[in-house]
Short mmCIF file of C-alpha atoms and ligand atoms in Angstrom, two decimals:
data_model
loop_
_atom_site.label_atom_id
_atom_site.label_comp_id
_atom_site.label_asym_id
_atom_site.label_seq_id
_atom_site.Cartn_x
_atom_site.Cartn_y
_atom_site.Cartn_z
CA UNK A 639 0.00 0.00 0.00
CA UNK A 640 1.54 3.29 -0.99
CA UNK A 641 -1.09 5.70 0.29
CA UNK A 642 -3.50 6.12 3.15
CA UNK A 643 -5.45 8.95 4.77
CA UNK A 644 -4.76 11.00 7.87
CA UNK A 645 -7.35 9.00 9.83
CA UNK A 646 -5.41 5.78 9.21
CA UNK A 647 -2.75 5.15 11.83
CA UNK A 648 0.80 4.94 10.55
CA UNK A 649 2.53 1.57 10.73
CA UNK A 650 4.27 0.87 14.04
CA UNK A 651 7.69 1.02 12.39
CA UNK A 652 7.15 4.53 11.01
CA UNK A 653 10.00 7.01 10.88
CA UNK A 654 10.12 9.19 13.99
CA UNK A 655 10.73 12.95 13.84
CA UNK A 656 14.20 12.59 15.26
CA UNK A 657 15.16 9.89 12.76
CA UNK A 658 13.87 11.97 9.87
CA UNK A 659 15.75 15.01 11.08
CA UNK A 660 19.00 13.23 11.87
CA UNK A 661 18.75 11.13 8.71
CA UNK A 662 18.45 14.26 6.55
CA UNK A 663 21.42 15.89 8.29
CA UNK A 664 23.53 12.73 7.91
CA UNK A 665 22.60 12.43 4.23
CA UNK A 666 23.64 16.03 3.56
CA UNK A 667 26.95 15.61 5.38
CA UNK A 668 27.69 12.34 3.57
CA UNK A 669 27.09 14.02 0.21
CA UNK A 670 29.27 16.99 1.16
CA UNK A 671 32.06 14.68 2.38
CA UNK A 672 32.00 12.33 -0.66
CA UNK A 673 34.90 12.94 -2.99
CA UNK A 674 34.84 10.52 -5.89
CA UNK A 675 36.45 12.16 -8.90
CA UNK A 676 35.82 9.24 -11.25
CA UNK A 677 32.05 9.57 -10.93
CA UNK A 678 32.03 13.15 -12.24
CA UNK A 679 32.64 11.80 -15.74
CA UNK A 680 29.55 12.53 -17.75
CA UNK A 681 27.83 14.48 -14.95
CA UNK A 682 25.12 16.21 -16.86
CA UNK A 683 21.91 18.21 -16.50
CA UNK A 684 20.12 17.01 -19.65
CA UNK A 685 17.52 19.03 -21.52
CA UNK A 686 14.29 17.07 -22.03
CA UNK A 687 11.78 18.22 -24.64
CA UNK A 688 8.35 17.56 -23.13
CA UNK A 689 6.40 18.07 -26.40
CA UNK A 690 6.06 14.30 -27.11
CA UNK A 691 4.82 13.75 -23.56
CA UNK A 692 1.57 15.56 -24.46
CA UNK A 693 1.03 13.22 -27.43
CA UNK A 694 -1.80 10.68 -27.58
CA UNK A 695 0.80 8.05 -28.44
CA UNK A 696 1.73 5.93 -25.43
CA UNK A 697 5.09 5.13 -27.02
CA UNK A 698 5.91 8.86 -27.25
CA UNK A 699 5.04 9.40 -23.60
CA UNK A 700 7.04 6.36 -22.55
CA UNK A 701 10.06 7.63 -24.50
CA UNK A 702 10.03 10.90 -22.54
CA UNK A 703 9.62 8.91 -19.32
CA UNK A 704 12.74 6.91 -20.19
CA UNK A 705 14.76 10.14 -20.51
CA UNK A 706 13.40 11.25 -17.14
CA UNK A 707 14.47 7.96 -15.57
CA UNK A 708 17.99 8.37 -16.94
CA UNK A 709 18.27 11.88 -15.50
CA UNK A 710 16.82 10.92 -12.12
CA UNK A 711 19.13 7.95 -11.64
CA UNK A 712 22.18 10.08 -12.57
CA UNK A 713 22.38 13.76 -11.54
CA UNK A 714 18.79 14.02 -10.26
CA UNK A 715 18.40 17.30 -12.20
CA UNK A 716 17.11 18.09 -15.71
CA UNK A 717 15.84 21.03 -17.74
CA UNK A 718 12.46 20.81 -19.46
CA UNK A 719 11.45 22.67 -22.61
CA UNK A 720 8.05 22.81 -24.42
CA UNK A 721 6.46 22.32 -21.02
CA UNK A 722 3.37 24.42 -21.63
CA UNK A 723 4.04 27.24 -19.12
CA UNK A 724 3.94 30.29 -21.42
CA UNK A 725 6.94 32.60 -21.45
CA UNK A 726 4.67 35.57 -20.68
CA UNK A 727 3.37 33.82 -17.54
CA UNK A 728 6.96 33.14 -16.43
CA UNK A 729 7.95 36.76 -17.06
CA UNK A 730 4.81 37.87 -15.22
CA UNK A 731 5.67 36.16 -11.94
CA UNK A 732 9.35 37.19 -12.11
CA UNK A 733 8.21 40.81 -12.53
CA UNK A 734 5.96 40.41 -9.51
CA UNK A 735 8.92 39.10 -7.55
CA UNK A 736 10.87 42.25 -8.44
CA UNK A 737 7.91 44.40 -7.37
CA UNK A 738 7.41 42.49 -4.12
CA UNK A 739 11.02 42.94 -2.98
CA UNK A 740 11.58 46.44 -4.42
CA UNK A 741 8.28 48.25 -4.03
CA UNK A 742 6.87 47.08 -0.70
CA UNK A 743 8.13 49.04 2.29
CA UNK A 744 9.56 47.18 5.27
CA UNK A 745 6.39 48.14 7.18
CA UNK A 746 4.22 46.55 4.49
CA UNK A 747 6.39 43.44 4.46
CA UNK A 748 6.27 43.27 8.28
CA UNK A 749 2.49 42.70 8.10
CA UNK A 750 3.25 39.51 6.15
CA UNK A 751 6.15 38.36 8.35
CA UNK A 752 6.66 34.62 8.46
CA UNK A 753 6.78 34.79 12.27
CA UNK A 754 3.00 35.32 12.18
CA UNK A 755 2.55 31.95 10.44
CA UNK A 756 2.61 28.50 12.00
CA UNK A 757 3.48 27.05 8.63
CA UNK A 758 6.37 29.18 7.44
CA UNK A 759 4.26 31.22 5.00
CA UNK A 760 4.67 34.90 4.18
CA UNK A 761 7.68 37.22 4.01
CA UNK A 762 10.98 35.81 5.16
CA UNK A 763 13.70 38.39 5.82
CA UNK A 764 17.15 37.03 5.05
CA UNK A 765 18.19 36.41 8.63
CA UNK A 766 15.03 34.54 9.64
CA UNK A 767 15.84 31.05 8.35
CA UNK A 768 19.05 29.26 7.49
CA UNK A 769 19.83 25.76 6.37
CA UNK A 770 23.19 25.37 8.07
CA UNK A 771 23.07 28.18 10.60
CA UNK A 772 25.05 30.57 8.35
CA UNK A 773 23.73 33.99 7.48
CA UNK A 774 22.03 33.55 4.09
CA UNK A 775 21.56 36.46 1.68
CA UNK A 776 18.21 35.36 0.25
CA UNK A 777 14.95 37.09 1.05
CA UNK A 778 11.73 35.19 0.35
CA UNK A 779 7.97 35.19 0.14
CA UNK A 780 6.36 31.78 0.69
CA UNK A 781 2.86 30.67 -0.22
CA UNK A 782 1.14 27.31 -0.31
CA UNK A 783 -1.55 25.39 -2.14
CA UNK A 784 -5.08 26.64 -1.76
CA UNK A 785 -8.10 25.49 -3.73
CA UNK A 786 -8.48 28.92 -5.36
CA UNK A 787 -5.06 28.44 -6.99
CA UNK A 788 -5.90 24.97 -8.37
CA UNK A 789 -7.35 24.86 -11.91
CA UNK A 790 -9.32 21.71 -10.87
CA UNK A 791 -10.72 23.55 -7.83
CA UNK A 792 -9.35 20.72 -5.65
CA UNK A 793 -11.40 18.03 -3.93
CA UNK A 794 -12.25 19.93 -0.74
CA UNK A 795 -9.94 17.74 1.36
CA UNK A 796 -6.80 19.89 1.54
CA UNK A 797 -4.91 19.74 4.81
CA UNK A 798 -1.98 21.92 5.81
CA UNK A 799 1.38 20.47 6.83
CA UNK A 800 0.19 20.03 10.41
CA UNK A 801 -3.13 18.43 9.39
CA UNK A 802 -5.12 21.63 10.06
CA UNK A 803 -7.62 22.93 7.56
CA UNK A 804 -7.46 26.67 6.98
CA UNK A 805 -6.01 28.98 4.39
CA UNK A 806 -2.67 30.00 5.84
CA UNK A 807 -1.45 32.19 2.99
CA UNK A 808 -0.53 35.80 3.79
CA UNK A 809 -1.03 37.87 0.62
CA UNK A 810 -0.04 41.54 0.15
CA UNK A 811 -3.03 43.91 0.02
CA UNK A 812 -4.32 44.47 -3.53
CA UNK A 813 -3.84 48.25 -3.09
CA UNK A 814 -0.21 47.75 -2.11
CA UNK A 815 0.65 45.63 -5.18
CA UNK A 816 -2.18 45.80 -7.74
CA UNK A 817 -2.31 42.70 -9.95
CA UNK A 818 0.16 40.72 -7.82
CA UNK A 819 -2.28 38.04 -6.71
CA UNK A 820 -3.79 37.47 -10.17
CA UNK A 821 -0.37 37.08 -11.80
CA UNK A 822 0.94 34.78 -9.09
CA UNK A 823 -2.23 32.68 -9.39
CA UNK A 824 -1.76 32.39 -13.16
CA UNK A 825 1.77 31.03 -12.75
CA UNK A 826 0.88 28.77 -9.83
CA UNK A 827 -2.06 27.12 -11.57
CA UNK A 828 -0.04 26.62 -14.74
CA UNK A 829 2.87 25.02 -12.90
CA UNK A 830 0.53 22.90 -10.77
CA UNK A 831 -1.02 21.37 -13.91
CA UNK A 832 2.47 20.74 -15.27
CA UNK A 833 3.49 19.05 -12.01
CA UNK A 834 0.53 16.65 -12.21
CA UNK A 835 1.47 15.91 -15.81
CA UNK A 836 5.08 15.26 -14.76
CA UNK A 837 3.90 12.89 -12.06
CA UNK A 838 2.32 10.72 -14.77
CA UNK A 839 5.66 10.67 -16.53
CA UNK A 840 7.39 9.77 -13.27
CA UNK A 841 4.91 6.89 -12.87
CA UNK A 842 5.71 5.61 -16.36
CA UNK A 843 9.40 6.04 -15.68
CA UNK A 844 9.04 3.71 -12.69
CA UNK A 845 7.06 1.06 -14.61
CA UNK A 846 3.88 1.94 -12.74
CA UNK A 847 0.46 2.57 -14.29
CA UNK A 848 0.44 6.09 -15.74
CA UNK A 849 -2.27 7.27 -13.30
CA UNK A 850 -0.64 5.69 -10.25
CA UNK A 851 -0.08 8.99 -8.40
CA UNK A 852 -3.27 10.76 -9.58
CA UNK A 853 -5.31 9.98 -6.47
CA UNK A 854 -2.43 11.24 -4.30
CA UNK A 855 -2.34 14.68 -5.94
CA UNK A 856 -6.00 15.72 -5.68
CA UNK A 857 -5.21 18.21 -2.86
CA UNK A 858 -1.42 18.23 -3.02
CA UNK A 859 1.20 20.04 -1.08
CA UNK A 860 2.69 22.72 -3.28
CA UNK A 861 4.72 25.38 -1.51
CA UNK A 862 6.09 28.06 -3.82
CA UNK A 863 8.54 30.85 -3.02
CA UNK A 864 9.57 34.10 -4.58
CA UNK A 865 13.28 34.45 -3.84
CA UNK A 866 15.59 37.43 -4.13
CA UNK A 867 19.38 37.12 -4.00
CA UNK A 868 21.16 40.50 -4.00
CA UNK A 869 24.45 40.76 -5.92
CA UNK A 870 27.67 40.41 -3.90
CA UNK A 871 28.46 43.46 -1.78
CA UNK A 872 31.91 44.17 -3.19
CA UNK A 873 32.94 42.83 -6.52
CA UNK A 874 32.09 39.93 -8.73
CA UNK A 875 32.81 36.61 -6.99
CA UNK A 876 35.23 34.08 -8.46
CA UNK A 877 33.64 31.02 -10.04
CA UNK A 878 35.13 28.53 -7.65
CA UNK A 879 35.21 30.06 -4.21
CA UNK A 880 33.40 32.61 -2.14
CA UNK A 881 33.38 34.17 1.23
CA UNK A 882 30.84 32.45 3.51
CA UNK A 883 29.03 35.75 3.91
CA UNK A 884 28.02 35.53 0.27
CA UNK A 885 26.00 32.33 0.46
CA UNK A 886 22.53 32.91 -0.94
CA UNK A 887 20.97 29.64 0.17
CA UNK A 888 23.00 26.97 1.97
CA UNK A 889 23.65 23.44 0.68
CA UNK A 890 20.54 21.27 0.98
CA UNK A 891 18.37 18.69 -0.71
CA UNK A 892 14.69 19.49 -1.28
CA UNK A 893 12.11 17.78 0.90
CA UNK A 894 9.16 16.97 -1.34
CA UNK A 895 8.68 14.82 -4.48
CA UNK A 896 10.23 17.15 -7.03
CA UNK A 897 10.89 20.85 -7.54
CA UNK A 898 10.08 22.96 -10.60
CA UNK A 899 12.37 25.96 -10.70
CA UNK A 900 12.00 29.19 -12.65
CA UNK A 901 14.84 31.73 -12.44
CA UNK A 902 15.81 35.11 -13.81
CA UNK A 903 18.78 35.11 -16.16
CA UNK A 904 21.39 35.75 -13.43
CA UNK A 905 22.93 32.34 -12.65
CA UNK A 906 23.38 31.17 -9.07
CA UNK A 907 22.21 27.58 -8.73
CA UNK A 908 25.11 25.21 -7.98
CA UNK A 909 24.69 21.44 -7.99
CA UNK A 910 26.95 19.10 -6.02
CA UNK A 911 28.84 16.62 -8.15
CA UNK A 912 30.04 13.25 -6.77
CA UNK A 913 33.58 14.67 -6.42
CA UNK A 914 32.38 17.38 -4.06
CA UNK A 915 32.85 20.06 -6.75
CA UNK A 916 29.96 22.30 -7.73
CA UNK A 917 28.36 22.42 -11.17
CA UNK A 918 27.06 25.90 -12.02
CA UNK A 919 23.67 25.50 -13.66
CA UNK A 920 23.27 27.72 -16.70
CA UNK A 921 20.11 29.69 -17.34
CA UNK A 922 18.49 28.34 -20.52
CA UNK A 923 15.80 30.66 -21.89
CA UNK A 924 12.28 29.60 -20.92
CA UNK A 925 13.36 26.10 -19.82
CA UNK A 926 12.41 25.15 -16.26
CA UNK A 927 14.71 23.12 -14.03
CA UNK A 928 13.34 19.97 -12.39
CA UNK A 929 15.03 18.17 -9.53
CA UNK A 930 14.21 15.05 -7.58
CA UNK A 931 13.53 15.73 -3.90
CA UNK A 932 13.67 13.50 -0.82
CA UNK A 933 10.25 11.82 -1.12
CA UNK A 934 10.99 10.47 -4.57
CA UNK A 935 14.35 9.27 -3.30
CA UNK A 936 12.67 7.49 -0.37
CA UNK A 937 9.81 6.23 -2.51
CA UNK A 938 12.23 4.73 -5.06
CA UNK A 939 14.49 3.28 -2.34
CA UNK A 940 17.33 5.52 -3.44
CA UNK A 941 17.08 4.83 -7.19
CA UNK A 942 16.21 8.47 -7.95
CA UNK A 943 18.74 10.94 -6.56
CA UNK A 944 17.78 13.91 -4.40
CA UNK A 945 20.91 15.90 -5.16
CA UNK A 946 22.41 18.54 -2.89
CA UNK A 947 22.48 22.08 -4.27
CA UNK A 948 22.95 25.68 -3.08
CA UNK A 949 22.68 29.21 -4.43
CA UNK A 950 25.50 31.77 -4.69
CA UNK A 951 24.95 34.93 -6.72
CA UNK A 952 28.38 35.66 -8.22
CA UNK A 953 27.13 38.24 -10.72
CA UNK A 954 26.59 41.98 -10.69
CA UNK A 955 22.77 41.88 -10.94
CA UNK A 956 20.14 40.69 -8.48
CA UNK A 957 18.86 37.16 -9.01
CA UNK A 958 15.19 36.20 -8.64
CA UNK A 959 13.78 32.69 -8.63
CA UNK A 960 10.49 30.89 -8.10
CA UNK A 961 10.83 27.30 -6.88
CA UNK A 962 7.62 25.24 -6.69
CA UNK A 963 7.99 22.27 -4.38
CA UNK A 964 5.51 19.63 -5.41
CA UNK A 965 4.40 17.07 -2.91
CA UNK A 966 1.63 14.52 -2.81
CA UNK A 967 -1.42 15.14 -0.61
CA UNK A 968 0.10 15.80 2.80
CA UNK A 969 -1.90 12.95 4.34
CA UNK A 970 -0.19 10.40 2.07
CA UNK A 971 2.16 7.91 3.67
CA UNK A 972 5.31 7.56 1.60
CA UNK A 973 6.82 4.07 1.58
CA UNK A 974 8.87 2.21 -0.99
CA UNK A 975 7.11 1.65 -4.31
CA UNK A 976 6.47 -1.95 -5.35
CA UNK A 977 8.53 -1.60 -8.54
CA UNK A 978 11.55 -0.33 -6.63
CA UNK A 979 12.15 -3.41 -4.49
CA UNK A 980 13.69 -6.47 -6.06
CA UNK A 981 12.99 -9.91 -4.55
CA UNK A 982 14.52 -10.08 -1.11
CA UNK A 983 15.47 -6.38 -1.05
CA UNK A 984 14.45 -4.30 1.97
CA UNK A 985 13.50 -0.62 2.17
CA UNK A 986 16.25 1.76 3.26
CA UNK A 987 13.62 4.07 4.76
CA UNK A 988 10.63 3.50 6.97
CA UNK A 989 7.19 4.89 6.03
CA UNK A 990 6.59 8.56 6.71
CA UNK A 991 3.58 10.86 6.42
CA UNK A 992 4.30 13.56 3.85
CA UNK A 993 3.14 16.68 5.72
CA UNK A 994 4.75 15.79 9.04
CA UNK A 995 8.11 15.18 7.41
CA UNK A 996 8.11 18.48 5.52
CA UNK A 997 7.08 20.44 8.60
CA UNK A 998 9.90 18.84 10.56
CA UNK A 999 12.45 19.81 7.91
CA UNK A 1000 11.09 23.37 7.68
CA UNK A 1001 11.14 23.80 11.45
CA UNK A 1002 14.80 22.82 11.51
CA UNK A 1003 15.63 25.85 9.33
CA UNK A 1004 14.38 28.39 11.86
CA UNK A 1005 17.05 30.24 13.79
CA UNK A 1006 17.06 28.18 16.97
CA UNK A 1007 15.75 25.03 15.26
CA UNK A 1008 12.64 25.12 17.46
CA UNK A 1009 10.21 25.77 14.66
CA UNK A 1010 7.92 28.53 13.55
CA UNK A 1011 6.41 30.57 16.34
CA UNK A 1012 3.15 29.08 17.61
CA UNK A 1013 3.80 25.80 15.86
CA UNK A 1014 2.77 22.83 17.97
CA UNK A 1015 6.00 21.09 17.09
CA UNK A 1016 7.83 23.83 18.97
CA UNK A 1017 6.45 22.39 22.20
CA UNK A 1018 7.18 18.84 21.14
CA UNK A 1019 10.82 19.72 20.59
CA UNK A 1020 11.15 21.64 23.82
CA UNK A 1021 9.86 18.58 25.68
CA UNK A 1022 12.55 16.32 24.19
O1 AKG B 54 16.84 29.91 -6.15
C1 AKG B 54 17.25 28.89 -6.69
O2 AKG B 54 17.78 28.89 -7.78
C2 AKG B 54 17.09 27.56 -6.01
C3 AKG B 54 16.29 27.62 -4.75
C4 AKG B 54 16.29 26.33 -4.00
O3 AKG B 54 17.09 25.46 -4.18
C5 AKG B 54 15.27 26.11 -2.95
O4 AKG B 54 14.55 27.08 -2.59
O5 AKG B 54 15.16 24.97 -2.46
FE1 FE2 B 55 16.42 23.60 -3.27
#
């Protein structure tokens, strides 16, 4: 059984919070410590043309799925072109990101401060969260799935990360940023449809029925962020090194199933190669970047790679990006897929409920690691 609802108790051998947290930290450290030069040969972020994946021919769709499988078992990252998210819609949300960070006053942003949210939503000043405890240069605005953003209208069963049922998004006032909400909604709904489409391709790539994940994405987790990375304070940074103060977003793997990333043309994304060196991801026109995140790694028993990455803006211009972290319904229990276990093989990971795991990982990024203010998990951790 790969899925269940929030009312169903988790199996007795479920992953505990501490195991999930420590396991993620150990995985990151192991990736950062690995130094195998030979394996860098052929390290690649392939470009996959999605046009045939929209064809009525099963063979065409399967052929795209095969390319996805190759990318996910190797670097864990790929670009997609002809994905159906119009260039104008991409430009629209990037422009809104510029407006959000440039035009809103600090007082206006303060009304949206992430400290008012139990779920990490709203405006995140650069010092508020950090992956490794370093000062990060990024500034963000986080928002999550809500039925009004879903072109299907959802199924009425959406639950937040903590199982609660309310709309936790903190939007700027329409008068403060006219048109912001409508443009953000346009991008979000377009990328959400694409993510559901990609999940069908992931299913095919794993020799599962094409609709295998459909019932798990009827009210999915889908946190999106507008991110702003200012240019370095002094001069242009060298390609290979940087001062720690210049880190935009620390080294991490993503938590959900996969991420769809839109960026402005200023590069900054760096992907960890097996040797421990960093591959600087180029910006490629209206292509989006897709990367496998931890759930797909767990679900595939490690076959698909959730690869460590970070952001450093080494240029002279600001960088803006819009990651969309696609999850299954937060009440889904993620446990190894039947096609990813050979006879006699055992799962590397125990089952875990999607929402709880993500909340745990997000809480760990807050300054003291105790979670977002008012979050129930704060008390759980204090009691440990
Ligand atoms: O801004 C980027 O290019 C990547 C952001 C990212 O990796 C993340 O938010 O998880
Ligand atoms: Fe990331």
